[in-house]
């Protein structure tokens, strides 16, 4: 698997690169935002590890620029800015996940595995659907009414999980454990943010809403009752 690491601190970058290469990952490296964007757009990567505080172009703007051209590569932000608001800002810029420094290397590996797997360990030829919404696991595509919908890696994993459990109420804890393979602060609204991202992409403009909130319980993917 090919990874692009965009990190300006030499010691941190060297530590991450060495650790990933020992796990048999192929790692390219950029030390500033400008070169990071250039590499991200000129080469194909499975995952981008992106620091937020970078020379020339900050990580948030790097992420936004990459997302203008590539909506499928997984992006994991690495930063010392760890408040919930900081995380939401990063996710809103197009990141799939957010890991706060300092972190244990095994946690970084777990996040990488979860992101690149996209929550789809099952049959690669699997297709899931509800109403006129269809997700193709092998092609990593989503359509509604035949129209393509561009999702980030994390949005794709979340929709996949909801489709696999359609008609069932899933809690925020269920989602963090099964999609993020981790846990958030109980006060965090990261899950709500991602549900809203999905709603804007698959429900906005459609009379038949598919994602429903059950207050105090969680979410359910189902056809809207007439």
mmCIF file of N, CA and C in Angstrom, residues 28-155:
data_model
loop_
_atom_site.group_PDB
_atom_site.id
_atom_site.type_symbol
_atom_site.label_atom_id
_atom_site.label_comp_id
_atom_site.label_asym_id
_atom_site.label_seq_id
_atom_site.Cartn_x
_atom_site.Cartn_y
_atom_site.Cartn_z
ATOM 1 N N UNK A 28 6.043 7.785 0.644
ATOM 2 C CA UNK A 28 6.651 8.990 0.091
ATOM 3 C C UNK A 28 6.490 10.101 1.119
ATOM 4 N N UNK A 29 7.327 11.131 0.988
ATOM 5 C CA UNK A 29 7.349 12.140 2.034
ATOM 6 C C UNK A 29 7.411 13.545 1.454
ATOM 7 N N UNK A 30 6.683 14.481 2.069
ATOM 8 C CA UNK A 30 6.747 15.899 1.710
ATOM 9 C C UNK A 30 6.853 16.697 3.000
ATOM 10 N N UNK A 31 7.678 17.755 2.985
ATOM 11 C CA UNK A 31 7.923 18.525 4.207
ATOM 12 C C UNK A 31 7.153 19.838 4.271
ATOM 13 N N UNK A 32 6.406 20.174 3.225
ATOM 14 C CA UNK A 32 5.605 21.393 3.279
ATOM 15 C C UNK A 32 4.320 21.200 2.483
ATOM 16 N N UNK A 33 3.367 22.123 2.690
ATOM 17 C CA UNK A 33 2.057 21.969 2.075
ATOM 18 C C UNK A 33 2.070 22.063 0.561
ATOM 19 N N UNK A 34 2.884 22.968 0.021
ATOM 20 C CA UNK A 34 2.930 23.150 -1.434
ATOM 21 C C UNK A 34 3.395 21.882 -2.133
ATOM 22 N N UNK A 35 4.511 21.314 -1.657
ATOM 23 C CA UNK A 35 5.039 20.095 -2.266
ATOM 24 C C UNK A 35 4.095 18.918 -1.997
ATOM 25 N N UNK A 36 3.437 18.931 -0.829
ATOM 26 C CA UNK A 36 2.495 17.869 -0.511
ATOM 27 C C UNK A 36 1.344 17.813 -1.500
ATOM 28 N N UNK A 37 0.774 18.977 -1.805
ATOM 29 C CA UNK A 37 -0.317 19.033 -2.792
ATOM 30 C C UNK A 37 0.171 18.540 -4.144
ATOM 31 N N UNK A 38 1.359 18.985 -4.552
ATOM 32 C CA UNK A 38 1.919 18.590 -5.845
ATOM 33 C C UNK A 38 2.059 17.073 -5.940
ATOM 34 N N UNK A 39 2.608 16.461 -4.912
ATOM 35 C CA UNK A 39 2.786 15.008 -4.922
ATOM 36 C C UNK A 39 1.450 14.279 -4.910
ATOM 37 N N UNK A 40 0.515 14.789 -4.099
ATOM 38 C CA UNK A 40 -0.793 14.138 -3.974
ATOM 39 C C UNK A 40 -1.542 14.128 -5.303
ATOM 40 N N UNK A 41 -1.346 15.173 -6.101
ATOM 41 C CA UNK A 41 -2.074 15.276 -7.361
ATOM 42 C C UNK A 41 -1.353 14.612 -8.530
ATOM 43 N N UNK A 42 -0.045 14.409 -8.369
ATOM 44 C CA UNK A 42 0.723 13.814 -9.459
ATOM 45 C C UNK A 42 0.849 12.298 -9.350
ATOM 46 N N UNK A 43 0.600 11.754 -8.156
ATOM 47 C CA UNK A 43 0.759 10.317 -7.943
ATOM 48 C C UNK A 43 -0.493 9.727 -7.298
ATOM 49 N N UNK A 44 -0.633 8.429 -7.394
ATOM 50 C CA UNK A 44 -1.773 7.750 -6.781
ATOM 51 C C UNK A 44 -1.363 7.173 -5.427
ATOM 52 N N UNK A 45 -2.137 7.509 -4.415
ATOM 53 C CA UNK A 45 -1.871 7.012 -3.065
ATOM 54 C C UNK A 45 -3.129 6.364 -2.489
ATOM 55 N N UNK A 46 -2.913 5.384 -1.613
ATOM 56 C CA UNK A 46 -4.029 4.762 -0.907
ATOM 57 C C UNK A 46 -4.420 5.581 0.315
ATOM 58 N N UNK A 47 -3.433 6.294 0.875
ATOM 59 C CA UNK A 47 -3.658 7.050 2.113
ATOM 60 C C UNK A 47 -2.703 8.234 2.170
ATOM 61 N N UNK A 48 -3.189 9.355 2.707
ATOM 62 C CA UNK A 48 -2.348 10.519 2.950
ATOM 63 C C UNK A 48 -2.376 10.829 4.437
ATOM 64 N N UNK A 49 -1.195 10.876 5.060
ATOM 65 C CA UNK A 49 -1.056 11.306 6.451
ATOM 66 C C UNK A 49 -0.668 12.771 6.415
ATOM 67 N N UNK A 50 -1.492 13.623 6.993
ATOM 68 C CA UNK A 50 -1.362 15.060 6.783
ATOM 69 C C UNK A 50 -1.302 15.837 8.094
ATOM 70 N N UNK A 51 -0.177 16.500 8.344
ATOM 71 C CA UNK A 51 -0.068 17.371 9.507
ATOM 72 C C UNK A 51 -0.859 18.652 9.229
ATOM 73 N N UNK A 52 -1.413 19.260 10.265
ATOM 74 C CA UNK A 52 -2.214 20.473 10.072
ATOM 75 C C UNK A 52 -1.324 21.710 9.957
ATOM 76 N N UNK A 53 -0.325 21.837 10.836
ATOM 77 C CA UNK A 53 0.530 23.022 10.835
ATOM 78 C C UNK A 53 1.735 22.759 9.926
ATOM 79 N N UNK A 54 1.696 23.356 8.731
ATOM 80 C CA UNK A 54 2.726 23.137 7.719
ATOM 81 C C UNK A 54 3.210 24.469 7.143
ATOM 82 N N UNK A 55 4.449 24.499 6.637
ATOM 83 C CA UNK A 55 4.922 25.710 5.952
ATOM 84 C C UNK A 55 4.175 25.922 4.624
ATOM 85 N N UNK A 56 4.076 27.166 4.204
ATOM 86 C CA UNK A 56 3.523 27.571 2.904
ATOM 87 C C UNK A 56 2.002 27.429 2.836
ATOM 88 N N UNK A 57 1.516 26.206 2.924
ATOM 89 C CA UNK A 57 0.070 25.959 2.899
ATOM 90 C C UNK A 57 -0.274 25.078 4.092
ATOM 91 N N UNK A 58 -1.212 25.492 4.938
ATOM 92 C CA UNK A 58 -1.534 24.667 6.103
ATOM 93 C C UNK A 58 -2.289 23.406 5.686
ATOM 94 N N UNK A 59 -2.322 22.455 6.599
ATOM 95 C CA UNK A 59 -2.904 21.157 6.290
ATOM 96 C C UNK A 59 -4.365 21.198 5.898
ATOM 97 N N UNK A 60 -5.130 22.113 6.480
ATOM 98 C CA UNK A 60 -6.545 22.232 6.145
ATOM 99 C C UNK A 60 -6.720 22.636 4.686
ATOM 100 N N UNK A 61 -5.915 23.620 4.251
ATOM 101 C CA UNK A 61 -6.009 24.055 2.856
ATOM 102 C C UNK A 61 -5.450 22.991 1.906
ATOM 103 N N UNK A 62 -4.434 22.272 2.362
ATOM 104 C CA UNK A 62 -3.920 21.150 1.566
ATOM 105 C C UNK A 62 -5.025 20.125 1.339
ATOM 106 N N UNK A 63 -5.731 19.804 2.412
ATOM 107 C CA UNK A 63 -6.816 18.827 2.336
ATOM 108 C C UNK A 63 -7.908 19.302 1.376
ATOM 109 N N UNK A 64 -8.290 20.556 1.502
ATOM 110 C CA UNK A 64 -9.332 21.107 0.623
ATOM 111 C C UNK A 64 -8.901 21.053 -0.842
ATOM 112 N N UNK A 65 -7.627 21.367 -1.094
ATOM 113 C CA UNK A 65 -7.133 21.363 -2.476
ATOM 114 C C UNK A 65 -7.113 19.951 -3.054
ATOM 115 N N UNK A 66 -6.709 18.993 -2.248
ATOM 116 C CA UNK A 66 -6.694 17.599 -2.701
ATOM 117 C C UNK A 66 -8.109 17.133 -3.014
ATOM 118 N N UNK A 67 -9.050 17.509 -2.151
ATOM 119 C CA UNK A 67 -10.434 17.071 -2.328
ATOM 120 C C UNK A 67 -11.096 17.668 -3.578
ATOM 121 N N UNK A 68 -10.563 18.768 -4.083
ATOM 122 C CA UNK A 68 -11.097 19.328 -5.325
ATOM 123 C C UNK A 68 -10.857 18.388 -6.503
ATOM 124 N N UNK A 69 -9.814 17.563 -6.388
ATOM 125 C CA UNK A 69 -9.410 16.704 -7.494
ATOM 126 C C UNK A 69 -9.543 15.212 -7.187
ATOM 127 N N UNK A 70 -9.553 14.871 -5.920
ATOM 128 C CA UNK A 70 -9.558 13.450 -5.540
ATOM 129 C C UNK A 70 -10.425 13.274 -4.301
ATOM 130 N N UNK A 71 -11.549 12.607 -4.472
ATOM 131 C CA UNK A 71 -12.475 12.431 -3.358
ATOM 132 C C UNK A 71 -12.420 11.025 -2.775
ATOM 133 N N UNK A 72 -11.514 10.196 -3.292
ATOM 134 C CA UNK A 72 -11.490 8.802 -2.851
ATOM 135 C C UNK A 72 -10.301 8.451 -1.967
ATOM 136 N N UNK A 73 -9.170 9.141 -2.125
ATOM 137 C CA UNK A 73 -8.006 8.811 -1.300
ATOM 138 C C UNK A 73 -8.333 9.077 0.168
ATOM 139 N N UNK A 74 -7.920 8.170 1.035
ATOM 140 C CA UNK A 74 -8.142 8.339 2.476
ATOM 141 C C UNK A 74 -7.161 9.370 3.025
ATOM 142 N N UNK A 75 -7.661 10.304 3.846
ATOM 143 C CA UNK A 75 -6.810 11.329 4.447
ATOM 144 C C UNK A 75 -6.947 11.281 5.966
ATOM 145 N N UNK A 76 -5.812 11.076 6.636
ATOM 146 C CA UNK A 76 -5.765 11.043 8.096
ATOM 147 C C UNK A 76 -4.937 12.232 8.573
ATOM 148 N N UNK A 77 -5.551 13.141 9.306
ATOM 149 C CA UNK A 77 -4.847 14.319 9.812
ATOM 150 C C UNK A 77 -4.140 14.011 11.115
ATOM 151 N N UNK A 78 -2.922 14.525 11.249
ATOM 152 C CA UNK A 78 -2.118 14.374 12.456
ATOM 153 C C UNK A 78 -1.836 15.763 13.004
ATOM 154 N N UNK A 79 -2.218 16.027 14.241
ATOM 155 C CA UNK A 79 -2.022 17.373 14.765
ATOM 156 C C UNK A 79 -2.034 17.413 16.283
ATOM 157 N N UNK A 80 -1.412 18.457 16.820
ATOM 158 C CA UNK A 80 -1.427 18.681 18.268
ATOM 159 C C UNK A 80 -2.683 19.418 18.691
ATOM 160 N N UNK A 81 -3.465 19.893 17.727
ATOM 161 C CA UNK A 81 -4.701 20.623 18.021
ATOM 162 C C UNK A 81 -5.824 19.611 18.191
ATOM 163 N N UNK A 82 -6.167 19.315 19.454
ATOM 164 C CA UNK A 82 -7.035 18.180 19.699
ATOM 165 C C UNK A 82 -8.419 18.457 20.224
ATOM 166 N N UNK A 83 -8.869 19.715 20.202
ATOM 167 C CA UNK A 83 -10.210 19.990 20.701
ATOM 168 C C UNK A 83 -11.251 19.473 19.720
ATOM 169 N N UNK A 84 -12.473 19.309 20.201
ATOM 170 C CA UNK A 84 -13.545 18.837 19.327
ATOM 171 C C UNK A 84 -13.741 19.774 18.148
ATOM 172 N N UNK A 85 -13.673 21.081 18.397
ATOM 173 C CA UNK A 85 -13.834 22.054 17.314
ATOM 174 C C UNK A 85 -12.740 21.900 16.267
ATOM 175 N N UNK A 86 -11.508 21.633 16.712
ATOM 176 C CA UNK A 86 -10.403 21.415 15.771
ATOM 177 C C UNK A 86 -10.665 20.180 14.917
ATOM 178 N N UNK A 87 -11.158 19.131 15.553
ATOM 179 C CA UNK A 87 -11.452 17.900 14.817
ATOM 180 C C UNK A 87 -12.544 18.128 13.776
ATOM 181 N N UNK A 88 -13.588 18.835 14.175
ATOM 182 C CA UNK A 88 -14.688 19.101 13.255
ATOM 183 C C UNK A 88 -14.206 19.929 12.070
ATOM 184 N N UNK A 89 -13.340 20.903 12.338
ATOM 185 C CA UNK A 89 -12.786 21.727 11.261
ATOM 186 C C UNK A 89 -12.008 20.866 10.274
ATOM 187 N N UNK A 90 -11.216 19.938 10.807
ATOM 188 C CA UNK A 90 -10.450 19.040 9.940
ATOM 189 C C UNK A 90 -11.339 18.132 9.118
ATOM 190 N N UNK A 91 -12.349 17.578 9.737
ATOM 191 C CA UNK A 91 -13.275 16.693 9.030
ATOM 192 C C UNK A 91 -14.052 17.466 7.976
ATOM 193 N N UNK A 92 -14.422 18.691 8.321
ATOM 194 C CA UNK A 92 -15.186 19.517 7.384
ATOM 195 C C UNK A 92 -14.336 19.902 6.177
ATOM 196 N N UNK A 93 -13.024 19.944 6.351
ATOM 197 C CA UNK A 93 -12.121 20.253 5.241
ATOM 198 C C UNK A 93 -11.975 19.073 4.287
ATOM 199 N N UNK A 94 -12.444 17.898 4.725
ATOM 200 C CA UNK A 94 -12.397 16.731 3.855
ATOM 201 C C UNK A 94 -11.595 15.560 4.379
ATOM 202 N N UNK A 95 -11.062 15.682 5.602
ATOM 203 C CA UNK A 95 -10.311 14.560 6.183
ATOM 204 C C UNK A 95 -11.260 13.432 6.568
ATOM 205 N N UNK A 96 -10.734 12.214 6.562
ATOM 206 C CA UNK A 96 -11.529 11.054 6.945
ATOM 207 C C UNK A 96 -11.391 10.721 8.423
ATOM 208 N N UNK A 97 -10.268 11.100 9.003
ATOM 209 C CA UNK A 97 -10.044 10.817 10.417
ATOM 210 C C UNK A 97 -9.032 11.821 10.946
ATOM 211 N N UNK A 98 -8.883 11.850 12.273
ATOM 212 C CA UNK A 98 -8.117 12.903 12.932
ATOM 213 C C UNK A 98 -7.429 12.272 14.135
ATOM 214 N N UNK A 99 -6.109 12.266 14.145
ATOM 215 C CA UNK A 99 -5.357 11.660 15.241
ATOM 216 C C UNK A 99 -4.519 12.735 15.929
ATOM 217 N N UNK A 100 -4.715 12.864 17.254
ATOM 218 C CA UNK A 100 -4.060 13.928 18.015
ATOM 219 C C UNK A 100 -2.685 13.496 18.504
ATOM 220 N N UNK A 101 -1.692 14.365 18.298
ATOM 221 C CA UNK A 101 -0.344 14.132 18.822
ATOM 222 C C UNK A 101 -0.301 14.500 20.300
ATOM 223 N N UNK A 102 0.497 13.806 21.101
ATOM 224 C CA UNK A 102 1.253 12.612 20.749
ATOM 225 C C UNK A 102 0.341 11.384 20.710
ATOM 226 N N UNK A 103 0.700 10.406 19.902
ATOM 227 C CA UNK A 103 -0.104 9.193 19.800
ATOM 228 C C UNK A 103 0.819 7.977 19.822
ATOM 229 N N UNK A 104 0.263 6.848 20.187
ATOM 230 C CA UNK A 104 1.023 5.600 20.141
ATOM 231 C C UNK A 104 1.022 5.088 18.710
ATOM 232 N N UNK A 105 2.142 4.544 18.289
ATOM 233 C CA UNK A 105 2.268 4.112 16.900
ATOM 234 C C UNK A 105 1.253 3.023 16.564
ATOM 235 N N UNK A 106 0.938 2.170 17.526
ATOM 236 C CA UNK A 106 -0.027 1.105 17.258
ATOM 237 C C UNK A 106 -1.415 1.684 16.991
ATOM 238 N N UNK A 107 -1.705 2.857 17.581
ATOM 239 C CA UNK A 107 -2.987 3.496 17.294
ATOM 240 C C UNK A 107 -2.994 4.035 15.869
ATOM 241 N N UNK A 108 -1.874 4.597 15.433
ATOM 242 C CA UNK A 108 -1.764 5.066 14.050
ATOM 243 C C UNK A 108 -1.986 3.901 13.084
ATOM 244 N N UNK A 109 -1.381 2.775 13.360
ATOM 245 C CA UNK A 109 -1.547 1.599 12.494
ATOM 246 C C UNK A 109 -3.000 1.144 12.457
ATOM 247 N N UNK A 110 -3.662 1.173 13.611
ATOM 248 C CA UNK A 110 -5.068 0.759 13.660
ATOM 249 C C UNK A 110 -5.934 1.698 12.829
ATOM 250 N N UNK A 111 -5.671 2.997 12.914
ATOM 251 C CA UNK A 111 -6.440 3.967 12.127
ATOM 252 C C UNK A 111 -6.204 3.759 10.633
ATOM 253 N N UNK A 112 -4.961 3.483 10.268
ATOM 254 C CA UNK A 112 -4.629 3.245 8.859
ATOM 255 C C UNK A 112 -5.355 2.021 8.337
ATOM 256 N N UNK A 113 -5.331 0.943 9.120
ATOM 257 C CA UNK A 113 -6.017 -0.280 8.690
ATOM 258 C C UNK A 113 -7.509 -0.035 8.526
ATOM 259 N N UNK A 114 -8.091 0.678 9.474
ATOM 260 C CA UNK A 114 -9.531 0.942 9.420
ATOM 261 C C UNK A 114 -9.889 1.802 8.213
ATOM 262 N N UNK A 115 -9.076 2.813 7.931
ATOM 263 C CA UNK A 115 -9.371 3.707 6.816
ATOM 264 C C UNK A 115 -9.222 3.020 5.469
ATOM 265 N N UNK A 116 -8.139 2.264 5.306
ATOM 266 C CA UNK A 116 -7.904 1.650 3.998
ATOM 267 C C UNK A 116 -8.814 0.454 3.758
ATOM 268 N N UNK A 117 -9.314 -0.127 4.829
ATOM 269 C CA UNK A 117 -10.281 -1.209 4.675
ATOM 270 C C UNK A 117 -11.664 -0.650 4.368
ATOM 271 N N UNK A 118 -11.915 0.614 4.784
ATOM 272 C CA UNK A 118 -13.178 1.301 4.547
ATOM 273 C C UNK A 118 -14.376 0.530 5.081
ATOM 274 N N UNK A 119 -14.139 -0.285 6.105
ATOM 275 C CA UNK A 119 -15.262 -0.973 6.716
ATOM 276 C C UNK A 119 -15.878 -2.036 5.837
ATOM 277 N N UNK A 120 -15.134 -2.512 4.827
ATOM 278 C CA UNK A 120 -15.721 -3.470 3.888
ATOM 279 C C UNK A 120 -14.858 -4.729 3.823
ATOM 280 N N UNK A 121 -14.899 -5.509 4.873
ATOM 281 C CA UNK A 121 -14.123 -6.733 4.911
ATOM 282 C C UNK A 121 -14.816 -7.884 4.195
ATOM 283 N N UNK A 122 -16.050 -7.692 3.811
ATOM 284 C CA UNK A 122 -16.817 -8.781 3.221
ATOM 285 C C UNK A 122 -16.493 -8.959 1.742
ATOM 286 N N UNK A 123 -17.289 -9.773 1.086
ATOM 287 C CA UNK A 123 -17.111 -10.085 -0.326
ATOM 288 C C UNK A 123 -16.922 -8.819 -1.157
ATOM 289 N N UNK A 124 -15.793 -8.753 -1.892
ATOM 290 C CA UNK A 124 -15.490 -7.548 -2.648
ATOM 291 C C UNK A 124 -16.469 -7.314 -3.787
ATOM 292 N N UNK A 125 -17.227 -8.340 -4.159
ATOM 293 C CA UNK A 125 -18.207 -8.179 -5.229
ATOM 294 C C UNK A 125 -19.578 -7.784 -4.715
ATOM 295 N N UNK A 126 -19.662 -7.510 -3.425
ATOM 296 C CA UNK A 126 -20.947 -7.214 -2.798
ATOM 297 C C UNK A 126 -21.524 -5.882 -3.267
ATOM 298 N N UNK A 127 -22.825 -5.865 -3.465
ATOM 299 C CA UNK A 127 -23.549 -4.638 -3.761
ATOM 300 C C UNK A 127 -24.680 -4.507 -2.747
ATOM 301 N N UNK A 128 -24.829 -3.336 -2.174
ATOM 302 C CA UNK A 128 -25.873 -3.088 -1.187
ATOM 303 C C UNK A 128 -26.776 -1.973 -1.698
ATOM 304 N N UNK A 129 -28.080 -2.074 -1.390
ATOM 305 C CA UNK A 129 -28.985 -1.049 -1.877
ATOM 306 C C UNK A 129 -30.193 -0.885 -0.961
ATOM 307 N N UNK A 130 -30.806 0.275 -1.074
ATOM 308 C CA UNK A 130 -32.081 0.560 -0.429
ATOM 309 C C UNK A 130 -32.750 1.636 -1.275
ATOM 310 N N UNK A 131 -34.009 1.439 -1.592
ATOM 311 C CA UNK A 131 -34.720 2.353 -2.486
ATOM 312 C C UNK A 131 -33.893 2.490 -3.768
ATOM 313 N N UNK A 132 -33.567 3.728 -4.167
ATOM 314 C CA UNK A 132 -32.782 3.937 -5.390
ATOM 315 C C UNK A 132 -31.316 4.246 -5.091
ATOM 316 N N UNK A 133 -30.873 3.924 -3.846
ATOM 317 C CA UNK A 133 -29.481 4.118 -3.449
ATOM 318 C C UNK A 133 -28.731 2.798 -3.570
ATOM 319 N N UNK A 134 -27.571 2.812 -4.224
ATOM 320 C CA UNK A 134 -26.788 1.584 -4.385
ATOM 321 C C UNK A 134 -25.314 1.844 -4.105
ATOM 322 N N UNK A 135 -24.693 0.918 -3.369
ATOM 323 C CA UNK A 135 -23.270 0.969 -3.064
ATOM 324 C C UNK A 135 -22.605 -0.272 -3.631
ATOM 325 N N UNK A 136 -21.550 -0.077 -4.408
ATOM 326 C CA UNK A 136 -20.793 -1.171 -5.016
ATOM 327 C C UNK A 136 -19.450 -1.267 -4.306
ATOM 328 N N UNK A 137 -19.239 -2.365 -3.581
ATOM 329 C CA UNK A 137 -18.029 -2.518 -2.778
ATOM 330 C C UNK A 137 -16.781 -2.598 -3.643
ATOM 331 N N UNK A 138 -16.823 -3.397 -4.699
ATOM 332 C CA UNK A 138 -15.649 -3.596 -5.543
ATOM 333 C C UNK A 138 -15.218 -2.308 -6.237
ATOM 334 N N UNK A 139 -16.182 -1.582 -6.767
ATOM 335 C CA UNK A 139 -15.870 -0.356 -7.500
ATOM 336 C C UNK A 139 -15.736 0.860 -6.589
ATOM 337 N N UNK A 140 -16.117 0.703 -5.311
ATOM 338 C CA UNK A 140 -16.109 1.811 -4.344
ATOM 339 C C UNK A 140 -16.934 2.987 -4.877
ATOM 340 N N UNK A 141 -18.107 2.672 -5.403
ATOM 341 C CA UNK A 141 -18.978 3.708 -5.953
ATOM 342 C C UNK A 141 -20.327 3.708 -5.240
ATOM 343 N N UNK A 142 -20.966 4.868 -5.245
ATOM 344 C CA UNK A 142 -22.301 5.028 -4.686
ATOM 345 C C UNK A 142 -23.134 5.823 -5.685
ATOM 346 N N UNK A 143 -24.350 5.368 -5.928
ATOM 347 C CA UNK A 143 -25.256 6.097 -6.808
ATOM 348 C C UNK A 143 -26.627 6.200 -6.152
ATOM 349 N N UNK A 144 -27.355 7.244 -6.510
ATOM 350 C CA UNK A 144 -28.751 7.351 -6.114
ATOM 351 C C UNK A 144 -29.544 7.808 -7.331
ATOM 352 N N UNK A 145 -30.527 7.036 -7.683
ATOM 353 C CA UNK A 145 -31.297 7.318 -8.877
ATOM 354 C C UNK A 145 -30.423 7.292 -10.116
ATOM 355 N N UNK A 146 -29.364 6.498 -10.063
ATOM 356 C CA UNK A 146 -28.438 6.390 -11.188
ATOM 357 C C UNK A 146 -27.392 7.482 -11.242
ATOM 358 N N UNK A 147 -27.479 8.461 -10.350
ATOM 359 C CA UNK A 147 -26.520 9.560 -10.336
ATOM 360 C C UNK A 147 -25.382 9.256 -9.359
ATOM 361 N N UNK A 148 -24.126 9.415 -9.790
ATOM 362 C CA UNK A 148 -22.993 9.121 -8.907
ATOM 363 C C UNK A 148 -22.893 10.102 -7.746
ATOM 364 N N UNK A 149 -22.512 9.578 -6.584
ATOM 365 C CA UNK A 149 -22.316 10.391 -5.384
ATOM 366 C C UNK A 149 -20.876 10.194 -4.920
ATOM 367 N N UNK A 150 -20.136 11.278 -4.795
ATOM 368 C CA UNK A 150 -18.744 11.198 -4.366
ATOM 369 C C UNK A 150 -18.656 11.225 -2.842
ATOM 370 N N UNK A 151 -18.087 10.165 -2.269
ATOM 371 C CA UNK A 151 -17.923 10.075 -0.822
ATOM 372 C C UNK A 151 -16.449 9.938 -0.479
ATOM 373 N N UNK A 152 -16.056 10.491 0.667
ATOM 374 C CA UNK A 152 -14.717 10.245 1.175
ATOM 375 C C UNK A 152 -14.659 8.810 1.707
ATOM 376 N N UNK A 153 -13.457 8.350 2.027
ATOM 377 C CA UNK A 153 -13.302 6.984 2.524
ATOM 378 C C UNK A 153 -14.127 6.741 3.783
ATOM 379 N N UNK A 154 -14.135 7.718 4.695
ATOM 380 C CA UNK A 154 -14.868 7.533 5.939
ATOM 381 C C UNK A 154 -16.370 7.578 5.706
ATOM 382 N N UNK A 155 -16.827 8.468 4.836
ATOM 383 C CA UNK A 155 -18.251 8.526 4.502
ATOM 384 C C UNK A 155 -18.696 7.221 3.856
#
